[in-house]
Amino acid sequence: MAGDRWLNEQQQQAWRGFMAMQTRLQSHLARELQRQSGLSDADYAVLVGLSEAPQGRLRLNELGYELRWQKSRLSKQISRMQERGLVLREECPTDGRGAFATLTAKGRATIEAAAPLHVREVRHYFAEALTPAQLSALTEISAAVLARLAEAEPPPA
């Protein structure tokens, strides 16, 4: 069966190289983010999502879909961040089953302080390691893979 065949040598090298790069880069960025700002990569992901949303506020199901997180993971993360004063969980007045996550002033200040440090690391270890042609190729590659994945993903609830 064609779908059961192994990757050829080029495909295997590309896949393994991509996975090693992604794993090591994510690990490095998470470690530096924690060291420099005290934020976990999960904290940062939530803060970025909320800071980019209108009024710093998103329905929890929308945030979960953006992050590709299960409901339980998001709920626990929001609870931990709420305890630290970074976000608020607010019930939806028109839908008793829904809730919002809202960025607090402390959360906004935290992401505004952490983002330049994170961007510096991303620039150094990712963007500046590639030529402009490589960045363009990677942009096209990412778009192609994401488009293929979008075909297989269910729409947001």
Short mmCIF file of N, CA and C in Angstrom, two decimals:
data_model
loop_
_atom_site.label_atom_id
_atom_site.label_comp_id
_atom_site.label_asym_id
_atom_site.label_seq_id
_atom_site.Cartn_x
_atom_site.Cartn_y
_atom_site.Cartn_z
N MET A 1 0.84 -1.18 0.00
CA MET A 1 0.00 0.00 0.00
C MET A 1 0.88 1.24 0.00
N ALA A 2 0.55 2.19 -0.85
CA ALA A 2 1.38 3.39 -1.00
C ALA A 2 1.47 4.20 0.29
N GLY A 3 0.38 4.24 1.07
CA GLY A 3 0.38 5.02 2.31
C GLY A 3 1.23 4.41 3.40
N ASP A 4 1.62 3.13 3.25
CA ASP A 4 2.39 2.45 4.28
C ASP A 4 3.89 2.45 4.01
N ARG A 5 4.33 3.02 2.92
CA ARG A 5 5.75 2.97 2.60
C ARG A 5 6.55 3.89 3.52
N TRP A 6 7.80 3.58 3.67
CA TRP A 6 8.69 4.38 4.49
C TRP A 6 9.03 5.68 3.78
N LEU A 7 9.50 6.64 4.55
CA LEU A 7 10.00 7.88 3.95
C LEU A 7 11.26 7.55 3.18
N ASN A 8 11.46 8.23 2.05
CA ASN A 8 12.72 8.04 1.35
C ASN A 8 13.82 8.80 2.11
N GLU A 9 15.04 8.65 1.71
CA GLU A 9 16.17 9.23 2.45
C GLU A 9 16.05 10.75 2.58
N GLN A 10 15.69 11.43 1.52
CA GLN A 10 15.55 12.89 1.56
C GLN A 10 14.41 13.30 2.51
N GLN A 11 13.28 12.63 2.40
CA GLN A 11 12.15 12.93 3.28
C GLN A 11 12.51 12.67 4.74
N GLN A 12 13.19 11.57 5.00
CA GLN A 12 13.57 11.24 6.36
C GLN A 12 14.56 12.27 6.92
N GLN A 13 15.54 12.66 6.15
CA GLN A 13 16.50 13.68 6.61
C GLN A 13 15.79 15.00 6.89
N ALA A 14 14.89 15.40 6.00
CA ALA A 14 14.17 16.66 6.19
C ALA A 14 13.30 16.58 7.44
N TRP A 15 12.57 15.46 7.61
CA TRP A 15 11.68 15.31 8.76
C TRP A 15 12.47 15.30 10.06
N ARG A 16 13.50 14.50 10.13
CA ARG A 16 14.28 14.42 11.37
C ARG A 16 15.00 15.73 11.67
N GLY A 17 15.50 16.38 10.65
CA GLY A 17 16.14 17.68 10.86
C GLY A 17 15.14 18.71 11.37
N PHE A 18 13.95 18.71 10.77
CA PHE A 18 12.91 19.64 11.22
C PHE A 18 12.54 19.37 12.67
N MET A 19 12.33 18.10 13.01
CA MET A 19 11.94 17.75 14.38
C MET A 19 13.03 18.10 15.38
N ALA A 20 14.28 17.82 15.06
CA ALA A 20 15.39 18.16 15.96
C ALA A 20 15.49 19.67 16.14
N MET A 21 15.38 20.41 15.03
CA MET A 21 15.44 21.87 15.11
C MET A 21 14.30 22.41 15.96
N GLN A 22 13.09 21.95 15.68
CA GLN A 22 11.92 22.45 16.39
C GLN A 22 12.01 22.14 17.89
N THR A 23 12.41 20.92 18.23
CA THR A 23 12.51 20.53 19.63
C THR A 23 13.57 21.33 20.36
N ARG A 24 14.74 21.44 19.78
CA ARG A 24 15.83 22.18 20.45
C ARG A 24 15.55 23.67 20.52
N LEU A 25 14.98 24.24 19.45
CA LEU A 25 14.66 25.66 19.46
C LEU A 25 13.59 25.96 20.50
N GLN A 26 12.51 25.18 20.53
CA GLN A 26 11.45 25.39 21.51
C GLN A 26 11.99 25.24 22.93
N SER A 27 12.83 24.24 23.15
CA SER A 27 13.41 24.02 24.47
C SER A 27 14.27 25.20 24.89
N HIS A 28 15.10 25.68 23.99
CA HIS A 28 15.95 26.83 24.29
C HIS A 28 15.12 28.06 24.59
N LEU A 29 14.14 28.33 23.73
CA LEU A 29 13.30 29.52 23.92
C LEU A 29 12.53 29.45 25.24
N ALA A 30 12.01 28.28 25.57
CA ALA A 30 11.26 28.13 26.83
C ALA A 30 12.18 28.35 28.03
N ARG A 31 13.37 27.78 27.98
CA ARG A 31 14.34 27.94 29.07
C ARG A 31 14.72 29.41 29.25
N GLU A 32 15.00 30.10 28.16
CA GLU A 32 15.38 31.51 28.24
C GLU A 32 14.23 32.40 28.67
N LEU A 33 13.03 32.08 28.21
CA LEU A 33 11.85 32.84 28.62
C LEU A 33 11.67 32.73 30.13
N GLN A 34 11.78 31.52 30.65
CA GLN A 34 11.65 31.30 32.10
C GLN A 34 12.76 32.05 32.85
N ARG A 35 13.97 31.94 32.38
CA ARG A 35 15.12 32.57 33.05
C ARG A 35 15.01 34.09 33.04
N GLN A 36 14.63 34.65 31.91
CA GLN A 36 14.64 36.11 31.75
C GLN A 36 13.37 36.79 32.28
N SER A 37 12.24 36.08 32.25
CA SER A 37 10.99 36.75 32.61
C SER A 37 10.18 36.03 33.69
N GLY A 38 10.55 34.80 33.99
CA GLY A 38 9.78 34.03 34.96
C GLY A 38 8.51 33.42 34.39
N LEU A 39 8.31 33.55 33.08
CA LEU A 39 7.11 32.99 32.43
C LEU A 39 7.42 31.63 31.83
N SER A 40 6.45 30.74 31.92
CA SER A 40 6.56 29.48 31.18
C SER A 40 6.15 29.75 29.74
N ASP A 41 6.45 28.81 28.86
CA ASP A 41 6.03 29.00 27.47
C ASP A 41 4.50 28.99 27.37
N ALA A 42 3.82 28.24 28.27
CA ALA A 42 2.36 28.25 28.29
C ALA A 42 1.83 29.61 28.74
N ASP A 43 2.45 30.20 29.77
CA ASP A 43 2.06 31.55 30.20
C ASP A 43 2.18 32.52 29.03
N TYR A 44 3.32 32.44 28.36
CA TYR A 44 3.60 33.37 27.26
C TYR A 44 2.58 33.20 26.14
N ALA A 45 2.25 31.96 25.80
CA ALA A 45 1.28 31.71 24.72
C ALA A 45 -0.07 32.32 25.05
N VAL A 46 -0.53 32.16 26.29
CA VAL A 46 -1.81 32.73 26.70
C VAL A 46 -1.73 34.26 26.66
N LEU A 47 -0.67 34.81 27.21
CA LEU A 47 -0.54 36.28 27.24
C LEU A 47 -0.48 36.87 25.84
N VAL A 48 0.23 36.21 24.94
CA VAL A 48 0.28 36.71 23.56
C VAL A 48 -1.11 36.67 22.94
N GLY A 49 -1.80 35.54 23.09
CA GLY A 49 -3.15 35.43 22.53
C GLY A 49 -4.08 36.51 23.03
N LEU A 50 -4.04 36.77 24.34
CA LEU A 50 -4.92 37.79 24.90
C LEU A 50 -4.47 39.19 24.54
N SER A 51 -3.16 39.43 24.50
CA SER A 51 -2.67 40.78 24.19
C SER A 51 -2.99 41.18 22.75
N GLU A 52 -3.16 40.21 21.88
CA GLU A 52 -3.48 40.49 20.48
C GLU A 52 -4.98 40.53 20.22
N ALA A 53 -5.78 40.18 21.21
CA ALA A 53 -7.24 40.17 21.05
C ALA A 53 -7.81 41.55 21.36
N PRO A 54 -8.94 41.89 20.75
CA PRO A 54 -9.60 43.16 21.07
C PRO A 54 -9.89 43.26 22.57
N GLN A 55 -9.54 44.37 23.15
CA GLN A 55 -9.72 44.63 24.59
C GLN A 55 -9.03 43.59 25.47
N GLY A 56 -8.06 42.84 24.92
CA GLY A 56 -7.33 41.86 25.71
C GLY A 56 -8.22 40.77 26.25
N ARG A 57 -9.22 40.39 25.48
CA ARG A 57 -10.25 39.47 25.98
C ARG A 57 -10.66 38.49 24.89
N LEU A 58 -10.76 37.20 25.27
CA LEU A 58 -11.20 36.16 24.34
C LEU A 58 -12.07 35.15 25.07
N ARG A 59 -13.02 34.59 24.33
CA ARG A 59 -13.77 33.46 24.88
C ARG A 59 -12.77 32.33 25.09
N LEU A 60 -12.95 31.57 26.14
CA LEU A 60 -12.02 30.49 26.43
C LEU A 60 -11.96 29.47 25.30
N ASN A 61 -13.10 29.17 24.68
CA ASN A 61 -13.07 28.20 23.59
C ASN A 61 -12.28 28.74 22.39
N GLU A 62 -12.33 30.04 22.14
CA GLU A 62 -11.54 30.64 21.05
C GLU A 62 -10.05 30.56 21.36
N LEU A 63 -9.69 30.91 22.60
CA LEU A 63 -8.29 30.85 23.00
C LEU A 63 -7.78 29.41 22.93
N GLY A 64 -8.56 28.48 23.41
CA GLY A 64 -8.18 27.08 23.34
C GLY A 64 -7.97 26.61 21.92
N TYR A 65 -8.84 27.05 21.01
CA TYR A 65 -8.69 26.66 19.60
C TYR A 65 -7.42 27.26 19.01
N GLU A 66 -7.18 28.54 19.29
CA GLU A 66 -5.96 29.19 18.78
C GLU A 66 -4.70 28.47 19.25
N LEU A 67 -4.69 28.06 20.51
CA LEU A 67 -3.51 27.41 21.09
C LEU A 67 -3.47 25.91 20.80
N ARG A 68 -4.59 25.36 20.31
CA ARG A 68 -4.73 23.92 20.05
C ARG A 68 -4.57 23.14 21.35
N TRP A 69 -5.20 23.66 22.41
CA TRP A 69 -5.16 23.02 23.73
C TRP A 69 -6.51 22.41 24.05
N GLN A 70 -6.46 21.35 24.83
CA GLN A 70 -7.68 20.75 25.37
C GLN A 70 -8.27 21.69 26.41
N LYS A 71 -9.58 21.57 26.61
CA LYS A 71 -10.29 22.42 27.56
C LYS A 71 -9.70 22.34 28.97
N SER A 72 -9.37 21.14 29.41
CA SER A 72 -8.84 20.97 30.77
C SER A 72 -7.48 21.64 30.93
N ARG A 73 -6.63 21.52 29.93
CA ARG A 73 -5.31 22.17 30.01
C ARG A 73 -5.47 23.68 30.09
N LEU A 74 -6.33 24.24 29.25
CA LEU A 74 -6.54 25.68 29.25
C LEU A 74 -7.12 26.14 30.59
N SER A 75 -8.08 25.41 31.10
CA SER A 75 -8.72 25.78 32.36
C SER A 75 -7.70 25.82 33.50
N LYS A 76 -6.85 24.81 33.58
CA LYS A 76 -5.81 24.78 34.62
C LYS A 76 -4.81 25.91 34.45
N GLN A 77 -4.43 26.19 33.21
CA GLN A 77 -3.47 27.26 32.95
C GLN A 77 -4.06 28.62 33.32
N ILE A 78 -5.30 28.85 32.94
CA ILE A 78 -5.96 30.12 33.27
C ILE A 78 -6.08 30.26 34.79
N SER A 79 -6.41 29.19 35.48
CA SER A 79 -6.51 29.25 36.95
C SER A 79 -5.17 29.62 37.58
N ARG A 80 -4.09 29.01 37.11
CA ARG A 80 -2.75 29.34 37.65
C ARG A 80 -2.39 30.79 37.37
N MET A 81 -2.72 31.25 36.18
CA MET A 81 -2.38 32.63 35.82
C MET A 81 -3.27 33.63 36.56
N GLN A 82 -4.51 33.25 36.83
CA GLN A 82 -5.41 34.12 37.58
C GLN A 82 -4.90 34.27 39.02
N GLU A 83 -4.40 33.20 39.61
CA GLU A 83 -3.84 33.27 40.96
C GLU A 83 -2.67 34.25 41.03
N ARG A 84 -1.95 34.40 39.93
CA ARG A 84 -0.79 35.31 39.88
C ARG A 84 -1.18 36.71 39.42
N GLY A 85 -2.47 36.93 39.14
CA GLY A 85 -2.94 38.25 38.76
C GLY A 85 -2.68 38.64 37.31
N LEU A 86 -2.38 37.66 36.45
CA LEU A 86 -2.07 37.96 35.05
C LEU A 86 -3.32 38.02 34.17
N VAL A 87 -4.33 37.24 34.53
CA VAL A 87 -5.57 37.19 33.76
C VAL A 87 -6.76 37.10 34.72
N LEU A 88 -7.92 37.37 34.18
CA LEU A 88 -9.18 37.16 34.90
C LEU A 88 -10.02 36.18 34.09
N ARG A 89 -10.74 35.34 34.79
CA ARG A 89 -11.74 34.48 34.15
C ARG A 89 -13.09 35.13 34.45
N GLU A 90 -13.84 35.46 33.40
CA GLU A 90 -15.13 36.13 33.58
C GLU A 90 -16.21 35.32 32.90
N GLU A 91 -17.32 35.15 33.59
CA GLU A 91 -18.45 34.43 33.01
C GLU A 91 -19.06 35.27 31.90
N CYS A 92 -19.58 34.60 30.90
CA CYS A 92 -20.25 35.27 29.80
C CYS A 92 -21.68 35.61 30.23
N PRO A 93 -22.07 36.88 30.18
CA PRO A 93 -23.41 37.25 30.64
C PRO A 93 -24.54 36.71 29.75
N THR A 94 -24.23 36.39 28.49
CA THR A 94 -25.28 35.92 27.58
C THR A 94 -25.28 34.41 27.38
N ASP A 95 -24.26 33.73 27.90
CA ASP A 95 -24.15 32.29 27.72
C ASP A 95 -23.58 31.69 28.99
N GLY A 96 -24.40 31.04 29.78
CA GLY A 96 -23.99 30.49 31.06
C GLY A 96 -22.91 29.43 30.95
N ARG A 97 -22.76 28.84 29.78
CA ARG A 97 -21.74 27.81 29.60
C ARG A 97 -20.40 28.40 29.19
N GLY A 98 -20.40 29.66 28.76
CA GLY A 98 -19.19 30.26 28.24
C GLY A 98 -18.49 31.14 29.25
N ALA A 99 -17.22 31.38 29.01
CA ALA A 99 -16.44 32.26 29.87
C ALA A 99 -15.39 32.96 29.01
N PHE A 100 -14.89 34.06 29.53
CA PHE A 100 -13.85 34.84 28.88
C PHE A 100 -12.57 34.78 29.71
N ALA A 101 -11.45 34.88 29.05
CA ALA A 101 -10.17 35.16 29.71
C ALA A 101 -9.83 36.59 29.33
N THR A 102 -9.48 37.38 30.33
CA THR A 102 -9.17 38.79 30.11
C THR A 102 -7.80 39.11 30.68
N LEU A 103 -7.03 39.82 29.93
CA LEU A 103 -5.71 40.25 30.35
C LEU A 103 -5.85 41.35 31.40
N THR A 104 -5.14 41.22 32.51
CA THR A 104 -5.13 42.27 33.53
C THR A 104 -4.04 43.27 33.21
N ALA A 105 -4.01 44.38 33.93
CA ALA A 105 -2.93 45.37 33.76
C ALA A 105 -1.58 44.71 34.05
N LYS A 106 -1.53 43.88 35.08
CA LYS A 106 -0.28 43.18 35.40
C LYS A 106 0.10 42.23 34.27
N GLY A 107 -0.89 41.54 33.71
CA GLY A 107 -0.62 40.64 32.59
C GLY A 107 -0.08 41.39 31.38
N ARG A 108 -0.67 42.54 31.09
CA ARG A 108 -0.19 43.35 29.96
C ARG A 108 1.23 43.84 30.21
N ALA A 109 1.51 44.32 31.41
CA ALA A 109 2.86 44.77 31.73
C ALA A 109 3.86 43.61 31.63
N THR A 110 3.43 42.44 32.05
CA THR A 110 4.30 41.26 32.01
C THR A 110 4.64 40.87 30.58
N ILE A 111 3.64 40.83 29.70
CA ILE A 111 3.92 40.46 28.31
C ILE A 111 4.71 41.56 27.60
N GLU A 112 4.45 42.79 27.93
CA GLU A 112 5.21 43.89 27.31
C GLU A 112 6.67 43.88 27.74
N ALA A 113 6.95 43.40 28.93
CA ALA A 113 8.35 43.27 29.38
C ALA A 113 9.02 42.03 28.79
N ALA A 114 8.27 40.94 28.67
CA ALA A 114 8.85 39.68 28.20
C ALA A 114 9.02 39.61 26.69
N ALA A 115 8.12 40.22 25.95
CA ALA A 115 8.13 40.08 24.48
C ALA A 115 9.44 40.52 23.83
N PRO A 116 10.01 41.67 24.19
CA PRO A 116 11.27 42.05 23.55
C PRO A 116 12.41 41.05 23.83
N LEU A 117 12.42 40.47 25.01
CA LEU A 117 13.44 39.48 25.35
C LEU A 117 13.24 38.23 24.50
N HIS A 118 12.02 37.80 24.35
CA HIS A 118 11.70 36.62 23.55
C HIS A 118 12.02 36.87 22.08
N VAL A 119 11.63 38.02 21.58
CA VAL A 119 11.91 38.35 20.18
C VAL A 119 13.41 38.37 19.91
N ARG A 120 14.18 38.88 20.86
CA ARG A 120 15.64 38.90 20.68
C ARG A 120 16.18 37.48 20.51
N GLU A 121 15.68 36.55 21.32
CA GLU A 121 16.11 35.15 21.22
C GLU A 121 15.68 34.54 19.89
N VAL A 122 14.43 34.78 19.49
CA VAL A 122 13.93 34.24 18.22
C VAL A 122 14.75 34.81 17.06
N ARG A 123 15.02 36.09 17.10
CA ARG A 123 15.81 36.71 16.03
C ARG A 123 17.19 36.08 15.96
N HIS A 124 17.85 35.94 17.11
CA HIS A 124 19.23 35.43 17.12
C HIS A 124 19.32 33.97 16.69
N TYR A 125 18.47 33.12 17.26
CA TYR A 125 18.60 31.69 17.02
C TYR A 125 17.79 31.18 15.83
N PHE A 126 16.92 32.02 15.29
CA PHE A 126 16.10 31.57 14.17
C PHE A 126 16.28 32.49 12.97
N ALA A 127 15.75 33.70 13.05
CA ALA A 127 15.70 34.58 11.88
C ALA A 127 17.08 34.91 11.32
N GLU A 128 18.03 35.22 12.20
CA GLU A 128 19.36 35.60 11.72
C GLU A 128 20.23 34.41 11.33
N ALA A 129 19.78 33.19 11.65
CA ALA A 129 20.51 31.99 11.24
C ALA A 129 20.21 31.63 9.79
N LEU A 130 19.19 32.28 9.21
CA LEU A 130 18.74 31.97 7.86
C LEU A 130 18.98 33.15 6.93
N THR A 131 19.19 32.83 5.66
CA THR A 131 19.28 33.88 4.64
C THR A 131 17.87 34.36 4.31
N PRO A 132 17.75 35.53 3.67
CA PRO A 132 16.41 35.95 3.23
C PRO A 132 15.73 34.92 2.33
N ALA A 133 16.48 34.27 1.46
CA ALA A 133 15.90 33.24 0.59
C ALA A 133 15.40 32.05 1.41
N GLN A 134 16.16 31.66 2.43
CA GLN A 134 15.72 30.56 3.29
C GLN A 134 14.47 30.93 4.08
N LEU A 135 14.41 32.16 4.56
CA LEU A 135 13.21 32.62 5.27
C LEU A 135 11.99 32.59 4.35
N SER A 136 12.17 33.04 3.11
CA SER A 136 11.07 33.01 2.14
C SER A 136 10.63 31.58 1.87
N ALA A 137 11.60 30.68 1.68
CA ALA A 137 11.27 29.28 1.43
C ALA A 137 10.55 28.68 2.63
N LEU A 138 11.00 28.99 3.84
CA LEU A 138 10.35 28.45 5.03
C LEU A 138 8.94 29.00 5.19
N THR A 139 8.74 30.25 4.82
CA THR A 139 7.40 30.84 4.86
C THR A 139 6.47 30.08 3.92
N GLU A 140 6.94 29.78 2.72
CA GLU A 140 6.14 29.02 1.76
C GLU A 140 5.89 27.59 2.25
N ILE A 141 6.92 26.98 2.80
CA ILE A 141 6.79 25.61 3.32
C ILE A 141 5.75 25.57 4.44
N SER A 142 5.87 26.51 5.37
CA SER A 142 4.93 26.56 6.49
C SER A 142 3.50 26.73 6.00
N ALA A 143 3.30 27.62 5.03
CA ALA A 143 1.96 27.87 4.50
C ALA A 143 1.40 26.60 3.84
N ALA A 144 2.23 25.87 3.12
CA ALA A 144 1.77 24.65 2.45
C ALA A 144 1.36 23.58 3.47
N VAL A 145 2.17 23.39 4.49
CA VAL A 145 1.87 22.37 5.50
C VAL A 145 0.64 22.78 6.31
N LEU A 146 0.56 24.06 6.69
CA LEU A 146 -0.60 24.53 7.45
C LEU A 146 -1.89 24.43 6.64
N ALA A 147 -1.82 24.68 5.34
CA ALA A 147 -3.00 24.54 4.49
C ALA A 147 -3.45 23.08 4.44
N ARG A 148 -2.50 22.17 4.35
CA ARG A 148 -2.85 20.74 4.32
C ARG A 148 -3.48 20.33 5.65
N LEU A 149 -2.94 20.82 6.76
CA LEU A 149 -3.50 20.51 8.08
C LEU A 149 -4.89 21.11 8.25
N ALA A 150 -5.10 22.31 7.73
CA ALA A 150 -6.41 22.96 7.85
C ALA A 150 -7.51 22.14 7.17
N GLU A 151 -7.14 21.43 6.11
CA GLU A 151 -8.10 20.58 5.43
C GLU A 151 -8.57 19.43 6.33
N ALA A 152 -7.70 19.01 7.25
CA ALA A 152 -8.00 17.83 8.08
C ALA A 152 -8.57 18.20 9.46
N GLU A 153 -8.49 19.47 9.83
CA GLU A 153 -8.93 19.89 11.16
C GLU A 153 -10.41 20.26 11.17
N PRO A 154 -11.07 19.91 12.26
CA PRO A 154 -12.45 20.35 12.37
C PRO A 154 -12.48 21.86 12.63
N PRO A 155 -13.55 22.52 12.23
CA PRO A 155 -13.65 23.96 12.50
C PRO A 155 -13.81 24.20 14.00
N PRO A 156 -13.51 25.42 14.46
CA PRO A 156 -13.66 25.70 15.89
C PRO A 156 -15.11 25.54 16.32
N ALA A 157 -15.28 25.13 17.56
CA ALA A 157 -16.63 24.92 18.10
C ALA A 157 -17.33 26.21 18.36
#
